[in-house]
PDB file of C-alpha atoms in Angstrom:
ATOM      1  CA  MET A   1      62.809  64.029 173.290  1.00  0.00           C
ATOM      2  CA  LEU A   2      64.340  62.264 175.856  1.00  0.00           C
ATOM      3  CA  PRO A   3      66.546  64.241 178.488  1.00  0.00           C
ATOM      4  CA  ALA A   4      70.470  63.702 178.291  1.00  0.00           C
ATOM      5  CA  PRO A   5      72.065  61.255 180.433  1.00  0.00           C
ATOM      6  CA  ARG A   6      73.120  62.460 183.718  1.00  0.00           C
ATOM      7  CA  PRO A   7      77.078  62.616 184.469  1.00  0.00           C
ATOM      8  CA  ALA A   8      77.983  59.903 186.800  1.00  0.00           C
ATOM      9  CA  GLN A   9      78.504  61.216 190.250  1.00  0.00           C
ATOM     10  CA  PRO A  10      81.402  60.426 192.319  1.00  0.00           C
ATOM     11  CA  LEU A  11      80.400  58.065 195.320  1.00  0.00           C
ATOM     12  CA  GLY A  12      80.797  59.779 199.138  1.00  0.00           C
ATOM     13  CA  GLU A  13      82.685  57.925 201.768  1.00  0.00           C
ATOM     14  CA  GLN A  14      80.952  55.799 203.832  1.00  0.00           C
ATOM     15  CA  ARG A  15      80.822  56.776 207.546  1.00  0.00           C
ATOM     16  CA  VAL A  16      80.482  54.512 210.617  1.00  0.00           C
ATOM     17  CA  VAL A  17      78.301  55.958 212.844  1.00  0.00           C
ATOM     18  CA  PHE A  18      78.094  53.447 215.605  1.00  0.00           C
ATOM     19  CA  ALA A  19      79.895  50.195 216.308  1.00  0.00           C
ATOM     20  CA  ASP A  20      80.430  47.482 219.016  1.00  0.00           C
ATOM     21  CA  ASP A  21      80.496  43.982 219.793  1.00  0.00           C
ATOM     22  CA  THR A  22      76.908  43.266 218.146  1.00  0.00           C
ATOM     23  CA  LEU A  23      76.015  45.797 216.088  1.00  0.00           C
ATOM     24  CA  VAL A  24      77.411  48.655 213.331  1.00  0.00           C
ATOM     25  CA  VAL A  25      75.565  51.312 211.779  1.00  0.00           C
ATOM     26  CA  VAL A  26      76.980  53.428 208.776  1.00  0.00           C
ATOM     27  CA  SER A  27      76.044  56.119 206.674  1.00  0.00           C
ATOM     28  CA  LYS A  28      75.754  55.053 203.355  1.00  0.00           C
ATOM     29  CA  PRO A  29      76.259  57.306 200.316  1.00  0.00           C
ATOM     30  CA  ALA A  30      73.960  57.902 197.781  1.00  0.00           C
ATOM     31  CA  GLY A  31      74.881  55.548 194.389  1.00  0.00           C
ATOM     32  CA  LEU A  32      76.229  52.500 196.724  1.00  0.00           C
ATOM     33  CA  LEU A  33      74.854  49.374 196.540  1.00  0.00           C
ATOM     34  CA  SER A  34      73.633  47.879 200.081  1.00  0.00           C
ATOM     35  CA  VAL A  35      74.881  44.470 198.917  1.00  0.00           C
ATOM     36  CA  PRO A  36      76.641  43.044 196.020  1.00  0.00           C
ATOM     37  CA  GLY A  37      74.986  42.751 192.752  1.00  0.00           C
ATOM     38  CA  ARG A  38      75.440  40.587 190.025  1.00  0.00           C
ATOM     39  CA  GLY A  39      78.954  40.576 187.971  1.00  0.00           C
ATOM     40  CA  PRO A  40      82.369  42.009 189.092  1.00  0.00           C
ATOM     41  CA  ASP A  41      81.663  45.463 188.683  1.00  0.00           C
ATOM     42  CA  LYS A  42      78.992  45.505 191.190  1.00  0.00           C
ATOM     43  CA  ALA A  43      81.240  44.083 194.005  1.00  0.00           C
ATOM     44  CA  ASP A  44      81.716  47.191 195.694  1.00  0.00           C
ATOM     45  CA  CYS A  45      78.983  47.851 198.415  1.00  0.00           C
ATOM     46  CA  ALA A  46      78.328  48.709 201.698  1.00  0.00           C
ATOM     47  CA  TRP A  47      78.423  45.287 203.452  1.00  0.00           C
ATOM     48  CA  SER A  48      81.988  44.671 201.590  1.00  0.00           C
ATOM     49  CA  ARG A  49      83.088  48.045 203.069  1.00  0.00           C
ATOM     50  CA  VAL A  50      81.872  47.078 206.763  1.00  0.00           C
ATOM     51  CA  GLN A  51      83.200  43.990 206.242  1.00  0.00           C
ATOM     52  CA  ALA A  52      86.656  45.454 205.804  1.00  0.00           C
ATOM     53  CA  SER A  53      86.686  46.446 209.198  1.00  0.00           C
ATOM     54  CA  TYR A  54      83.873  44.089 210.927  1.00  0.00           C
ATOM     55  CA  PRO A  55      84.727  40.571 209.058  1.00  0.00           C
ATOM     56  CA  ASP A  56      81.467  39.008 211.141  1.00  0.00           C
ATOM     57  CA  ALA A  57      79.074  41.870 209.846  1.00  0.00           C
ATOM     58  CA  LEU A  58      76.161  40.266 208.533  1.00  0.00           C
ATOM     59  CA  VAL A  59      73.161  42.068 206.470  1.00  0.00           C
ATOM     60  CA  VAL A  60      69.831  42.994 208.373  1.00  0.00           C
ATOM     61  CA  HIS A  61      68.030  45.378 206.033  1.00  0.00           C
ATOM     62  CA  ARG A  62      68.930  47.176 202.784  1.00  0.00           C
ATOM     63  CA  LEU A  63      68.584  50.830 201.231  1.00  0.00           C
ATOM     64  CA  ASP A  64      68.107  51.371 197.414  1.00  0.00           C
ATOM     65  CA  MET A  65      71.519  52.123 195.580  1.00  0.00           C
ATOM     66  CA  GLY A  66      70.090  55.667 195.116  1.00  0.00           C
ATOM     67  CA  THR A  67      69.278  56.534 198.763  1.00  0.00           C
ATOM     68  CA  SER A  68      71.661  57.569 200.863  1.00  0.00           C
ATOM     69  CA  GLY A  69      71.841  57.316 205.226  1.00  0.00           C
ATOM     70  CA  LEU A  70      71.754  54.960 208.175  1.00  0.00           C
ATOM     71  CA  LEU A  71      72.221  51.191 207.457  1.00  0.00           C
ATOM     72  CA  VAL A  72      72.166  48.659 210.404  1.00  0.00           C
ATOM     73  CA  PHE A  73      74.695  45.372 210.068  1.00  0.00           C
ATOM     74  CA  GLY A  74      74.868  42.861 212.981  1.00  0.00           C
ATOM     75  CA  ARG A  75      77.933  41.347 214.281  1.00  0.00           C
ATOM     76  CA  GLY A  76      77.308  37.364 214.039  1.00  0.00           C
ATOM     77  CA  ALA A  77      74.143  35.467 213.444  1.00  0.00           C
ATOM     78  CA  ALA A  78      72.439  35.996 216.703  1.00  0.00           C
ATOM     79  CA  ALA A  79      72.820  39.739 216.791  1.00  0.00           C
ATOM     80  CA  GLN A  80      71.405  39.517 213.015  1.00  0.00           C
ATOM     81  CA  ARG A  81      68.602  37.563 214.346  1.00  0.00           C
ATOM     82  CA  ALA A  82      67.807  39.874 217.061  1.00  0.00           C
ATOM     83  CA  LEU A  83      68.244  42.997 214.809  1.00  0.00           C
ATOM     84  CA  SER A  84      65.849  41.460 212.206  1.00  0.00           C
ATOM     85  CA  MET A  85      63.245  40.454 214.263  1.00  0.00           C
ATOM     86  CA  ALA A  86      63.337  44.297 215.650  1.00  0.00           C
ATOM     87  CA  PHE A  87      62.572  45.505 212.098  1.00  0.00           C
ATOM     88  CA  GLU A  88      60.010  42.534 211.535  1.00  0.00           C
ATOM     89  CA  GLN A  89      57.961  43.258 214.537  1.00  0.00           C
ATOM     90  CA  ARG A  90      58.432  47.390 213.850  1.00  0.00           C
ATOM     91  CA  LEU A  91      60.323  47.999 217.066  1.00  0.00           C
ATOM     92  CA  THR A  92      62.144  50.347 215.131  1.00  0.00           C
ATOM     93  CA  ASP A  93      61.317  53.754 214.541  1.00  0.00           C
ATOM     94  CA  LYS A  94      62.463  55.301 210.900  1.00  0.00           C
ATOM     95  CA  ARG A  95      62.659  58.486 209.539  1.00  0.00           C
ATOM     96  CA  TYR A  96      63.597  59.914 206.016  1.00  0.00           C
ATOM     97  CA  GLU A  97      63.981  63.033 204.490  1.00  0.00           C
ATOM     98  CA  ALA A  98      62.980  63.511 200.753  1.00  0.00           C
ATOM     99  CA  ILE A  99      62.561  66.754 198.512  1.00  0.00           C
ATOM    100  CA  VAL A 100      59.564  66.063 196.376  1.00  0.00           C
ATOM    101  CA  GLY A 101      58.228  67.728 193.023  1.00  0.00           C
ATOM    102  CA  GLY A 102      55.320  70.256 193.410  1.00  0.00           C
ATOM    103  CA  ALA A 103      53.831  72.064 196.453  1.00  0.00           C
ATOM    104  CA  VAL A 104      52.326  69.769 198.769  1.00  0.00           C
ATOM    105  CA  PRO A 105      49.410  71.703 200.518  1.00  0.00           C
ATOM    106  CA  ASP A 106      49.010  69.920 203.913  1.00  0.00           C
ATOM    107  CA  MET A 107      51.093  69.915 206.856  1.00  0.00           C
ATOM    108  CA  ALA A 108      50.761  65.964 207.370  1.00  0.00           C
ATOM    109  CA  GLY A 109      49.124  62.934 206.366  1.00  0.00           C
ATOM    110  CA  GLU A 110      49.348  59.206 205.273  1.00  0.00           C
ATOM    111  CA  ILE A 111      49.529  56.976 202.340  1.00  0.00           C
ATOM    112  CA  ASN A 112      47.927  53.803 202.832  1.00  0.00           C
ATOM    113  CA  LEU A 113      48.264  52.013 199.527  1.00  0.00           C
ATOM    114  CA  PRO A 114      48.982  48.146 198.975  1.00  0.00           C
ATOM    115  CA  LEU A 115      52.067  47.680 197.058  1.00  0.00           C
ATOM    116  CA  ILE A 116      53.231  44.617 194.788  1.00  0.00           C
ATOM    117  CA  ALA A 117      56.028  44.295 192.417  1.00  0.00           C
ATOM    118  CA  ASP A 118      55.542  44.958 188.639  1.00  0.00           C
ATOM    119  CA  TRP A 119      56.897  41.891 187.376  1.00  0.00           C
ATOM    120  CA  PRO A 120      56.903  43.113 183.263  1.00  0.00           C
ATOM    121  CA  ARG A 121      59.018  45.961 184.367  1.00  0.00           C
ATOM    122  CA  ARG A 122      61.246  44.753 187.274  1.00  0.00           C
ATOM    123  CA  PRO A 123      62.523  46.272 189.389  1.00  0.00           C
ATOM    124  CA  ARG A 124      59.537  48.723 189.650  1.00  0.00           C
ATOM    125  CA  GLN A 125      56.560  48.537 192.267  1.00  0.00           C
ATOM    126  CA  MET A 126      53.078  49.834 191.880  1.00  0.00           C
ATOM    127  CA  VAL A 127      50.068  49.927 193.740  1.00  0.00           C
ATOM    128  CA  ASP A 128      47.759  46.953 193.545  1.00  0.00           C
ATOM    129  CA  MET A 129      44.172  47.530 195.680  1.00  0.00           C
ATOM    130  CA  VAL A 130      43.301  43.716 194.800  1.00  0.00           C
ATOM    131  CA  ILE A 131      46.550  41.648 195.484  1.00  0.00           C
ATOM    132  CA  GLY A 132      49.074  44.364 196.932  1.00  0.00           C
ATOM    133  CA  LYS A 133      50.667  44.078 200.630  1.00  0.00           C
ATOM    134  CA  PRO A 134      48.979  46.405 202.690  1.00  0.00           C
ATOM    135  CA  SER A 135      51.566  49.375 202.882  1.00  0.00           C
ATOM    136  CA  LEU A 136      51.699  52.373 205.074  1.00  0.00           C
ATOM    137  CA  THR A 137      53.816  55.615 205.185  1.00  0.00           C
ATOM    138  CA  ARG A 138      52.885  58.691 207.455  1.00  0.00           C
ATOM    139  CA  TRP A 139      54.554  62.155 206.223  1.00  0.00           C
ATOM    140  CA  GLU A 140      55.236  65.582 207.762  1.00  0.00           C
ATOM    141  CA  ARG A 141      55.875  68.766 205.580  1.00  0.00           C
ATOM    142  CA  LEU A 142      59.096  70.334 206.415  1.00  0.00           C
ATOM    143  CA  ALA A 143      59.477  73.081 204.162  1.00  0.00           C
ATOM    144  CA  LEU A 144      58.025  74.582 200.890  1.00  0.00           C
ATOM    145  CA  GLU A 145      61.445  76.487 200.531  1.00  0.00           C
ATOM    146  CA  THR A 146      64.020  73.727 199.369  1.00  0.00           C
ATOM    147  CA  GLY A 147      66.517  75.758 196.958  1.00  0.00           C
ATOM    148  CA  LEU A 148      64.819  73.858 193.879  1.00  0.00           C
ATOM    149  CA  PRO A 149      61.763  75.371 192.151  1.00  0.00           C
ATOM    150  CA  GLY A 150      58.268  74.001 192.623  1.00  0.00           C
ATOM    151  CA  THR A 151      59.343  71.435 195.076  1.00  0.00           C
ATOM    152  CA  THR A 152      58.678  70.419 198.976  1.00  0.00           C
ATOM    153  CA  ARG A 153      60.890  68.748 201.752  1.00  0.00           C
ATOM    154  CA  LEU A 154      59.124  66.156 203.654  1.00  0.00           C
ATOM    155  CA  ALA A 155      59.964  63.685 206.607  1.00  0.00           C
ATOM    156  CA  LEU A 156      58.689  60.141 205.820  1.00  0.00           C
ATOM    157  CA  PHE A 157      58.060  57.543 208.505  1.00  0.00           C
ATOM    158  CA  PRO A 158      57.344  54.368 206.732  1.00  0.00           C
ATOM    159  CA  VAL A 159      55.364  52.050 209.076  1.00  0.00           C
ATOM    160  CA  THR A 160      55.780  49.150 206.794  1.00  0.00           C
ATOM    161  CA  GLY A 161      59.026  48.104 205.150  1.00  0.00           C
ATOM    162  CA  ARG A 162      57.886  47.329 201.377  1.00  0.00           C
ATOM    163  CA  SER A 163      60.632  47.680 198.489  1.00  0.00           C
ATOM    164  CA  HIS A 164      60.531  51.089 196.904  1.00  0.00           C
ATOM    165  CA  GLN A 165      57.671  51.882 199.218  1.00  0.00           C
ATOM    166  CA  LEU A 166      58.173  55.480 199.930  1.00  0.00           C
ATOM    167  CA  ARG A 167      59.162  56.318 196.174  1.00  0.00           C
ATOM    168  CA  VAL A 168      55.882  54.377 194.925  1.00  0.00           C
ATOM    169  CA  HIS A 169      53.473  56.074 197.422  1.00  0.00           C
ATOM    170  CA  LEU A 170      54.942  59.667 196.780  1.00  0.00           C
ATOM    171  CA  GLN A 171      54.530  59.119 192.961  1.00  0.00           C
ATOM    172  CA  ALA A 172      50.932  57.797 193.717  1.00  0.00           C
ATOM    173  CA  ILE A 173      49.783  61.032 195.382  1.00  0.00           C
ATOM    174  CA  GLY A 174      51.158  63.037 192.509  1.00  0.00           C
ATOM    175  CA  HIS A 175      54.475  63.861 194.453  1.00  0.00           C
ATOM    176  CA  PRO A 176      57.181  61.912 193.189  1.00  0.00           C
ATOM    177  CA  ILE A 177      60.698  62.262 194.740  1.00  0.00           C
ATOM    178  CA  VAL A 178      62.892  64.620 193.071  1.00  0.00           C
ATOM    179  CA  GLY A 179      66.081  62.180 191.059  1.00  0.00           C
ATOM    180  CA  ASP A 180      63.964  59.404 191.136  1.00  0.00           C
ATOM    181  CA  GLU A 181      65.031  57.530 187.672  1.00  0.00           C
ATOM    182  CA  LEU A 182      62.142  55.001 188.054  1.00  0.00           C
ATOM    183  CA  TYR A 183      59.030  56.856 188.967  1.00  0.00           C
ATOM    184  CA  ALA A 184      59.408  60.501 188.592  1.00  0.00           C
ATOM    185  CA  PRO A 185      58.655  62.025 185.231  1.00  0.00           C
ATOM    186  CA  PRO A 186      61.555  63.755 183.362  1.00  0.00           C
ATOM    187  CA  ASP A 187      60.909  67.471 184.701  1.00  0.00           C
ATOM    188  CA  ILE A 188      61.280  66.157 188.241  1.00  0.00           C
ATOM    189  CA  GLU A 189      63.708  63.442 187.719  1.00  0.00           C
ATOM    190  CA  THR A 190      66.322  66.027 186.324  1.00  0.00           C
ATOM    191  CA  LEU A 191      65.922  68.687 189.231  1.00  0.00           C
ATOM    192  CA  ALA A 192      69.128  66.876 190.824  1.00  0.00           C
ATOM    193  CA  PRO A 193      71.959  64.681 189.992  1.00  0.00           C
ATOM    194  CA  ARG A 194      70.579  62.066 192.563  1.00  0.00           C
ATOM    195  CA  LEU A 195      67.653  60.685 194.271  1.00  0.00           C
ATOM    196  CA  LEU A 196      66.727  63.334 197.278  1.00  0.00           C
ATOM    197  CA  LEU A 197      65.578  60.555 199.841  1.00  0.00           C
ATOM    198  CA  HIS A 198      68.203  60.103 202.901  1.00  0.00           C
ATOM    199  CA  ALA A 199      67.440  57.919 205.871  1.00  0.00           C
ATOM    200  CA  SER A 200      68.196  60.456 208.316  1.00  0.00           C
ATOM    201  CA  HIS A 201      66.989  58.904 211.920  1.00  0.00           C
ATOM    202  CA  LEU A 202      66.918  55.308 213.315  1.00  0.00           C
ATOM    203  CA  THR A 203      65.801  54.043 216.858  1.00  0.00           C
ATOM    204  CA  LEU A 204      66.063  50.490 217.583  1.00  0.00           C
ATOM    205  CA  PRO A 205      66.291  48.115 220.567  1.00  0.00           C
ATOM    206  CA  HIS A 206      70.051  46.988 220.882  1.00  0.00           C
ATOM    207  CA  PRO A 207      70.719  43.102 219.782  1.00  0.00           C
ATOM    208  CA  ALA A 208      72.222  42.334 223.208  1.00  0.00           C
ATOM    209  CA  THR A 209      71.021  44.669 225.798  1.00  0.00           C
ATOM    210  CA  GLY A 210      67.357  45.606 224.566  1.00  0.00           C
ATOM    211  CA  GLN A 211      68.342  48.974 225.324  1.00  0.00           C
ATOM    212  CA  ALA A 212      66.766  51.457 223.043  1.00  0.00           C
ATOM    213  CA  MET A 213      69.435  52.909 220.856  1.00  0.00           C
ATOM    214  CA  ALA A 214      69.309  56.216 218.470  1.00  0.00           C
ATOM    215  CA  PHE A 215      70.918  57.368 215.418  1.00  0.00           C
ATOM    216  CA  HIS A 216      71.103  60.058 213.196  1.00  0.00           C
ATOM    217  CA  ALA A 217      72.776  60.933 209.880  1.00  0.00           C
ATOM    218  CA  LEU A 218      72.952  64.663 208.837  1.00  0.00           C
ATOM    219  CA  THR A 219      70.622  64.749 205.437  1.00  0.00           C
ATOM    220  CA  PRO A 220      73.106  65.784 202.777  1.00  0.00           C
ATOM    221  CA  PHE A 221      70.565  68.224 200.487  1.00  0.00           C
TER     222      PHE A 221
END
């Protein structure tokens, strides 16, 4: 029997973490698109909310709709290019927090599994050892006591930035993220009303000065 659909959850407020003449960093709530989707019902997104106050803000990277946390926009094309290059050249450091199914026995490790789009089941991604793109995630165990039975809290450090990378990598090692409608089995998916994945820390070079900037968004679960 399929589990009953989860009730819709109200979206939290999007908070501006930092803003200056070239950079805007926000904390996106879970359930909000990063950029507009298809159709007028999907027009509300992190980008449109930022542009209401900063009309020159342009997209640098994205978070999945279910993921909350730090999201960066460049103000103007030059800032967008500089920030995009910083992400592409791995000049940024990203940390996520997640609650995953099962008791993770080790204190730390890494997941080095190539990923590719699962085209017949889009938007899903999958591990493909032959033609997948190199993908690397490092992780640390934070706690075995999370408030949810049979789960573990992890810190995640993606070295590469593939679509759904953290979600697929954790599923692949047998510890899918709680609340994941695409990759978790029903008993893990339904433990929470949202995907328990949050972009909590980000460091990057300022697009104008090159100065190292560090941002933090408190994990809401």
